Short mmCIF file of C-alpha atoms and ligand atoms in Angstrom, two decimals:
data_model
loop_
_atom_site.label_atom_id
_atom_site.label_comp_id
_atom_site.label_asym_id
_atom_site.label_seq_id
_atom_site.Cartn_x
_atom_site.Cartn_y
_atom_site.Cartn_z
CA MET A 1 1.88 0.62 27.67
CA THR A 2 4.55 1.97 25.00
CA ASP A 3 2.45 3.73 21.91
CA ARG A 4 3.70 0.56 19.47
CA ALA A 5 1.99 -1.76 21.28
CA GLY A 6 -1.41 -3.21 19.46
CA ALA A 7 -5.03 -4.83 20.21
CA ILE A 8 -6.75 -7.52 19.48
CA GLY A 9 -10.34 -8.03 18.54
CA ILE A 10 -13.61 -10.01 19.23
CA ASP A 11 -16.68 -9.67 17.27
CA LEU A 12 -19.11 -12.04 19.76
CA GLY A 13 -21.79 -12.79 16.67
CA GLY A 14 -23.96 -15.80 16.72
CA THR A 15 -22.32 -17.52 14.09
CA ASN A 16 -19.05 -16.66 14.40
CA LEU A 17 -16.02 -15.74 16.47
CA LYS A 18 -14.04 -13.05 14.29
CA MET A 19 -10.72 -12.10 16.42
CA ALA A 20 -8.45 -10.19 14.89
CA LEU A 21 -4.57 -8.73 15.71
CA LEU A 22 -4.44 -4.65 14.89
CA ASP A 23 -1.09 -2.92 15.11
CA ALA A 24 -0.25 0.07 16.46
CA GLU A 25 -1.18 1.20 12.72
CA ARG A 26 -4.49 0.34 13.63
CA ARG A 27 -3.83 -2.57 10.35
CA ILE A 28 -5.43 -5.97 10.67
CA VAL A 29 -2.41 -8.04 10.90
CA ARG A 30 -3.92 -11.47 12.10
CA ARG A 31 -6.91 -13.10 12.02
CA GLU A 32 -8.87 -16.22 13.98
CA VAL A 33 -12.15 -17.25 13.00
CA VAL A 34 -14.12 -19.83 14.43
CA PRO A 35 -17.54 -21.20 15.51
CA THR A 36 -19.03 -19.62 18.39
CA GLY A 37 -20.63 -22.70 19.50
CA GLY A 38 -23.33 -21.05 21.71
CA ALA A 39 -24.95 -23.75 22.17
CA ASP A 40 -22.30 -25.35 24.53
CA GLY A 41 -22.18 -22.94 26.80
CA HIS A 42 -20.97 -19.79 27.72
CA ASP A 43 -17.35 -21.17 29.69
CA ALA A 44 -17.08 -23.30 26.01
CA VAL A 45 -16.71 -20.16 23.81
CA LEU A 46 -14.92 -18.37 26.88
CA ARG A 47 -12.32 -21.59 26.79
CA ARG A 48 -12.42 -20.45 22.95
CA MET A 49 -12.18 -16.69 23.17
CA ALA A 50 -8.98 -17.06 24.71
CA ALA A 51 -7.73 -20.01 23.11
CA GLY A 52 -7.72 -16.98 20.16
CA VAL A 53 -6.54 -14.98 21.83
CA ALA A 54 -3.24 -16.77 22.11
CA THR A 55 -3.15 -18.34 18.85
CA LEU A 56 -2.93 -14.11 18.12
CA ARG A 57 -0.10 -13.38 19.98
CA GLU A 58 2.18 -16.75 19.09
CA ALA A 59 1.39 -15.22 15.11
CA GLU A 60 3.40 -12.15 15.94
CA PRO A 61 5.50 -12.95 18.96
CA SER A 62 6.77 -9.26 18.78
CA LEU A 63 4.04 -6.87 19.62
CA ALA A 64 2.83 -5.58 22.67
CA ILE A 65 -0.91 -5.50 23.12
CA ALA A 66 -2.06 -2.89 25.26
CA GLY A 67 -5.60 -4.52 25.47
CA ILE A 68 -7.99 -6.72 24.22
CA GLY A 69 -12.35 -5.23 23.65
CA ILE A 70 -15.05 -7.48 23.34
CA GLY A 71 -17.88 -6.81 20.97
CA VAL A 72 -21.29 -8.37 22.65
CA PRO A 73 -24.60 -8.17 21.00
CA GLY A 74 -26.72 -6.18 23.59
CA GLU A 75 -26.23 -4.92 26.68
CA VAL A 76 -22.92 -4.99 28.80
CA GLU A 77 -22.12 -3.40 32.28
CA MET A 78 -19.03 -1.61 30.13
CA ALA A 79 -17.75 -0.91 33.48
CA THR A 80 -17.78 -4.04 35.27
CA GLY A 81 -17.64 -6.08 31.64
CA VAL A 82 -20.70 -8.46 32.89
CA THR A 83 -23.22 -9.33 29.89
CA GLY A 84 -26.83 -8.56 30.24
CA ASP A 85 -29.58 -9.66 28.05
CA LEU A 86 -27.97 -11.20 24.61
CA PRO A 87 -31.16 -12.27 23.21
CA ASN A 88 -29.85 -13.21 19.62
CA LEU A 89 -27.29 -15.12 21.52
CA PRO A 90 -27.22 -19.59 21.99
CA GLY A 91 -27.71 -19.78 26.10
CA ARG A 92 -27.44 -18.13 28.64
CA TRP A 93 -26.06 -15.09 28.84
CA ILE A 94 -27.43 -12.62 31.33
CA ASP A 95 -24.62 -11.69 34.19
CA VAL A 96 -21.79 -13.44 32.68
CA PRO A 97 -18.95 -12.24 33.70
CA VAL A 98 -16.51 -12.23 29.77
CA GLY A 99 -14.25 -9.36 30.48
CA PRO A 100 -12.46 -10.25 33.98
CA ALA A 101 -12.83 -13.98 32.15
CA ILE A 102 -10.91 -12.92 29.37
CA ALA A 103 -8.99 -10.59 31.77
CA ALA A 104 -7.97 -12.89 33.91
CA ALA A 105 -7.11 -16.35 30.95
CA THR A 106 -4.47 -14.27 29.28
CA GLY A 107 -3.23 -11.36 31.48
CA LEU A 108 -3.89 -8.04 29.62
CA PRO A 109 -6.86 -5.14 30.27
CA VAL A 110 -10.38 -6.22 28.54
CA GLY A 111 -12.76 -3.58 27.11
CA VAL A 112 -16.74 -4.49 26.91
CA ILE A 113 -18.78 -2.62 24.26
CA ASN A 114 -21.95 -3.22 22.77
CA ASP A 115 -21.10 -4.62 18.71
CA ALA A 116 -23.03 -1.73 17.51
CA LYS A 117 -21.50 0.75 18.97
CA ALA A 118 -18.28 -1.11 17.63
CA PHE A 119 -19.08 -1.03 14.22
CA ALA A 120 -19.70 2.95 15.44
CA LEU A 121 -16.56 3.03 16.68
CA ALA A 122 -14.44 2.01 14.10
CA GLU A 123 -17.03 4.43 11.52
CA HIS A 124 -16.34 6.67 13.40
CA ARG A 125 -12.52 7.29 14.11
CA MET A 126 -11.46 5.81 10.62
CA GLY A 127 -13.94 5.30 8.30
CA ALA A 128 -16.93 7.49 7.01
CA ALA A 129 -18.02 9.30 10.64
CA ALA A 130 -13.88 9.73 10.62
CA GLY A 131 -13.86 13.42 11.84
CA ALA A 132 -17.40 14.63 12.34
CA ASP A 133 -18.87 16.29 15.85
CA THR A 134 -22.25 14.81 15.67
CA ALA A 135 -23.09 12.24 13.89
CA LEU A 136 -25.40 9.11 13.49
CA LEU A 137 -24.86 5.54 13.58
CA ARG A 138 -26.40 2.44 11.46
CA THR A 139 -26.02 -1.10 10.58
CA VAL A 140 -29.02 -3.00 9.26
CA GLY A 141 -27.81 -6.93 9.58
CA THR A 142 -29.90 -9.43 11.45
CA GLY A 143 -30.82 -6.49 13.30
CA VAL A 144 -30.79 -2.91 13.80
CA GLY A 145 -28.12 -1.47 15.87
CA GLY A 146 -25.93 1.18 16.13
CA ALA A 147 -25.43 4.61 17.80
CA VAL A 148 -24.64 8.66 18.06
CA VAL A 149 -22.15 10.15 18.44
CA ALA A 150 -22.42 14.18 20.65
CA TYR A 151 -19.57 16.11 21.07
CA GLY A 152 -17.12 14.26 18.99
CA ARG A 153 -17.61 11.31 21.21
CA LEU A 154 -20.52 8.22 21.28
CA LEU A 155 -22.35 8.06 24.06
CA TYR A 156 -22.95 4.62 25.78
CA GLY A 157 -25.29 5.59 28.30
CA VAL A 158 -27.02 1.98 30.64
CA GLY A 159 -26.21 -0.69 29.62
CA ALA A 160 -24.86 0.70 26.74
CA MET A 161 -28.19 0.84 24.61
CA ALA A 162 -28.31 4.56 23.95
CA GLY A 163 -29.25 5.19 20.34
CA GLU A 164 -30.70 1.74 19.18
CA ILE A 165 -33.38 3.27 17.57
CA GLY A 166 -33.76 0.29 15.46
CA HIS A 167 -36.27 -0.61 18.71
CA LEU A 168 -38.60 3.04 17.48
CA VAL A 169 -42.17 1.61 17.57
CA MET A 170 -43.42 2.16 14.25
CA GLN A 171 -46.53 -0.39 14.10
CA PRO A 172 -48.20 -0.66 17.76
CA GLU A 173 -50.01 -3.51 16.57
CA GLY A 174 -47.15 -5.14 14.27
CA PRO A 175 -44.74 -8.06 14.93
CA ARG A 176 -43.80 -9.25 17.92
CA CYS A 177 -39.79 -8.24 18.10
CA THR A 178 -37.01 -9.56 20.41
CA CYS A 179 -37.03 -6.95 22.76
CA GLY A 180 -40.65 -7.86 23.82
CA ASN A 181 -42.62 -4.46 21.67
CA LEU A 182 -44.70 -4.57 19.10
CA GLY A 183 -43.16 -2.88 15.62
CA CYS A 184 -39.61 -1.99 16.39
CA LEU A 185 -38.30 -0.67 13.22
CA GLU A 186 -36.27 -3.91 13.36
CA THR A 187 -38.69 -6.04 12.88
CA LEU A 188 -39.45 -3.74 9.78
CA ALA A 189 -36.32 -3.21 8.01
CA SER A 190 -34.21 -5.94 9.25
CA GLY A 191 -32.64 -8.94 7.34
CA PRO A 192 -35.30 -10.72 8.93
CA ALA A 193 -37.78 -8.90 8.10
CA ILE A 194 -37.61 -8.21 4.43
CA VAL A 195 -37.15 -12.87 4.56
CA ALA A 196 -40.06 -12.81 6.10
CA GLU A 197 -41.94 -10.49 4.14
CA ALA A 198 -40.27 -12.40 0.40
CA VAL A 199 -41.76 -15.60 2.22
CA ARG A 200 -45.72 -14.45 2.56
CA ARG A 201 -45.60 -13.49 -1.07
CA VAL A 202 -44.63 -16.49 -2.27
CA VAL A 203 -46.52 -18.68 0.23
CA GLN A 204 -49.44 -16.78 -1.39
CA GLY A 205 -49.16 -17.15 -4.16
CA HIS A 206 -47.91 -13.59 -5.98
CA THR A 207 -45.86 -13.00 -9.41
CA THR A 208 -42.18 -13.27 -8.82
CA ALA A 209 -39.65 -14.13 -9.61
CA LEU A 210 -39.07 -15.27 -5.80
CA THR A 211 -40.26 -18.45 -6.69
CA ARG A 212 -38.21 -19.81 -8.52
CA LEU A 213 -34.92 -19.60 -6.30
CA HIS A 214 -33.72 -22.54 -4.39
CA ASP A 215 -35.90 -24.68 -5.90
CA GLY A 216 -39.18 -23.34 -4.04
CA ASP A 217 -37.61 -23.88 -0.50
CA THR A 218 -38.45 -20.37 1.06
CA SER A 219 -36.26 -21.41 3.78
CA ARG A 220 -33.57 -20.41 2.24
CA LEU A 221 -34.58 -18.03 1.05
CA THR A 222 -32.09 -14.50 2.22
CA ALA A 223 -32.03 -10.64 1.74
CA ALA A 224 -29.40 -10.77 -0.59
CA ASP A 225 -31.32 -13.31 -3.15
CA VAL A 226 -34.41 -10.33 -2.16
CA ALA A 227 -31.54 -7.81 -2.59
CA ASN A 228 -31.06 -9.63 -5.92
CA VAL A 229 -33.90 -10.53 -7.77
CA ALA A 230 -34.78 -6.40 -6.94
CA ASP A 231 -32.56 -5.44 -9.39
CA GLU A 232 -33.37 -7.30 -11.86
CA GLY A 233 -36.43 -5.63 -12.26
CA ASP A 234 -38.55 -7.88 -10.09
CA ALA A 235 -41.80 -5.36 -8.86
CA ALA A 236 -42.80 -7.70 -5.74
CA ALA A 237 -38.59 -7.82 -4.65
CA ILE A 238 -38.50 -3.68 -5.16
CA ASP A 239 -41.69 -2.89 -3.19
CA ILE A 240 -40.20 -5.40 -0.30
CA VAL A 241 -36.78 -3.93 -0.87
CA ASP A 242 -38.31 0.07 -0.22
CA ARG A 243 -40.36 -0.42 2.36
CA ALA A 244 -37.69 -2.08 4.52
CA GLY A 245 -36.19 0.78 3.31
CA GLY A 246 -38.37 2.76 3.70
CA TRP A 247 -38.88 1.82 7.19
CA LEU A 248 -35.42 2.52 8.21
CA GLY A 249 -35.14 5.98 6.56
CA MET A 250 -38.32 6.96 8.81
CA GLY A 251 -36.69 6.13 12.02
CA LEU A 252 -33.70 8.42 10.90
CA ALA A 253 -36.35 10.95 10.36
CA GLY A 254 -37.26 10.58 13.35
CA ALA A 255 -33.05 10.40 15.21
CA ILE A 256 -32.48 13.63 12.49
CA ALA A 257 -34.82 15.50 13.80
CA LEU A 258 -33.57 14.36 17.50
CA LEU A 259 -29.89 14.73 16.62
CA ALA A 260 -29.60 17.13 14.33
CA PRO A 261 -25.79 15.31 12.87
CA GLU A 262 -23.57 15.84 10.36
CA VAL A 263 -23.43 12.32 8.84
CA VAL A 264 -25.73 9.73 8.60
CA VAL A 265 -23.73 6.65 8.69
CA ILE A 266 -25.83 3.38 7.27
CA GLY A 267 -23.51 -0.03 7.38
CA GLY A 268 -23.98 -3.66 8.17
CA GLY A 269 -25.18 -7.15 5.04
CA VAL A 270 -28.58 -5.39 4.56
CA ALA A 271 -27.58 -2.18 3.19
CA PRO A 272 -24.11 -2.55 1.06
CA GLU A 273 -22.92 1.36 -0.68
CA GLY A 274 -25.09 1.47 -3.64
CA SER A 275 -27.84 -1.04 -2.57
CA ARG A 276 -31.60 -0.31 -3.46
CA TYR A 277 -32.13 -0.06 0.93
CA LEU A 278 -29.61 2.22 0.82
CA ASN A 279 -31.11 4.64 -1.73
CA ALA A 280 -34.52 3.81 -0.12
CA ALA A 281 -33.76 4.39 3.64
CA ALA A 282 -32.05 7.63 2.34
CA ALA A 283 -34.81 9.03 0.15
CA THR A 284 -37.05 8.65 2.86
CA ALA A 285 -34.05 10.25 5.33
CA ARG A 286 -34.37 13.20 3.17
CA SER A 287 -38.60 13.46 1.90
CA HIS A 288 -39.46 12.68 6.02
CA THR A 289 -37.20 16.18 7.54
CA GLY A 290 -38.86 19.26 7.71
CA VAL A 291 -37.30 21.26 10.51
CA ILE A 292 -34.06 20.82 9.36
CA ASP A 293 -31.25 21.26 6.08
CA ILE A 294 -30.65 18.38 5.38
CA GLU A 295 -28.53 19.97 2.50
CA ARG A 296 -26.60 19.92 5.57
CA VAL A 297 -27.26 16.26 6.52
CA ALA A 298 -24.58 14.52 4.49
CA ILE A 299 -25.47 10.28 4.24
CA ARG A 300 -22.89 7.56 3.70
CA PRO A 301 -22.02 3.79 2.72
CA ALA A 302 -19.99 2.32 5.61
CA ALA A 303 -16.47 2.79 4.60
CA LEU A 304 -15.22 -0.44 6.80
CA GLY A 305 -17.06 -2.39 5.74
CA TYR A 306 -17.81 -6.42 6.95
CA ASP A 307 -14.40 -5.80 9.12
CA ALA A 308 -15.90 -2.31 10.94
CA GLY A 309 -17.22 -4.70 14.26
CA VAL A 310 -14.17 -6.00 14.58
CA ILE A 311 -12.25 -3.18 14.50
CA GLY A 312 -13.66 -1.26 16.93
CA ALA A 313 -13.48 -4.27 19.39
CA ALA A 314 -10.62 -3.86 18.53
CA LEU A 315 -9.91 0.67 19.37
CA TRP A 316 -12.05 -0.34 22.42
CA GLY A 317 -9.86 -2.30 24.16
CA ARG A 318 -6.65 -0.05 23.51
CA GLU A 319 -8.68 2.69 24.23
CA SER A 320 -10.44 1.53 27.40
CA ALA A 321 -7.60 -0.07 28.69
CA GLU A 322 -5.09 3.19 28.28
CA THR A 323 -8.13 6.31 29.23
CA GLY A 324 -10.47 3.70 31.27
CA VAL A 325 -14.19 3.50 31.22
CA ASP A 326 -15.41 6.75 32.39
CA ARG A 327 -12.69 9.02 29.80
CA VAL A 328 -13.87 7.76 26.50
ZN1 LIG B 401 -37.97 -3.71 19.63
#
């Protein structure tokens, strides 16, 4: 494949299928976003992916494509492109041959990757962890996902699930997690965890500006609402955000003890740069790290924002096509 080839990334989300065409310099030159429509079943979703790829290629007919990468929200057998459990996606996704189906429909090589690993790949290749030998990468949104980099390589592991500290059990009698366990980090530090705590306080009649949002309709509260109200000085919202960020920081402290990383990158919709949540997580990770010189660990916001997942998927499409899954 020529050095001038581009790549296509597909981010399979619960709401939208985000697709992008990257040129040889890894810049996004075209985008395509359509509703995932997972309730229609996986065959319909795969047809939408193939149609999106065709649209992107028709828009840039002179650009050769090295490969397609698909980020999926859960387990995948990377050598075969067959999905495992994707619990946050409507429909039944266990044992769906996503990679082979899109390869057959498009005639291009296809690599499938866990979506948090795609985020991490993008941040490690060209974002906040660029050049790091050892790094810990977290993305906080509906869940708490991420990856670890060791010796300059992303670790994938069984089902591509290495580094899933979102499922460290922090409270053995805590809330039920999507994975089946009780009290996982994700149930305490994710966007839905923040919303659930906000709703609880509103329903229980706590004094907080959160009660006035959306005409009192708690079903419309978001983690961003809680962050905004906290930034306005509301004590209850501040407490909710600091606790959730603090839980993430506790999980990070454990992972820092395991890896002694040069860099910790935190991204995702719940933890934007400069946010109260991010600051709480970093402060707690620092204060709970004793055995490693925390001054030598850089804790940074993610650099690629909303596009990291689709960029990482495209990078994986290119890398897996060129070097093979086993050697990346
Ligand atoms: Zn869990």
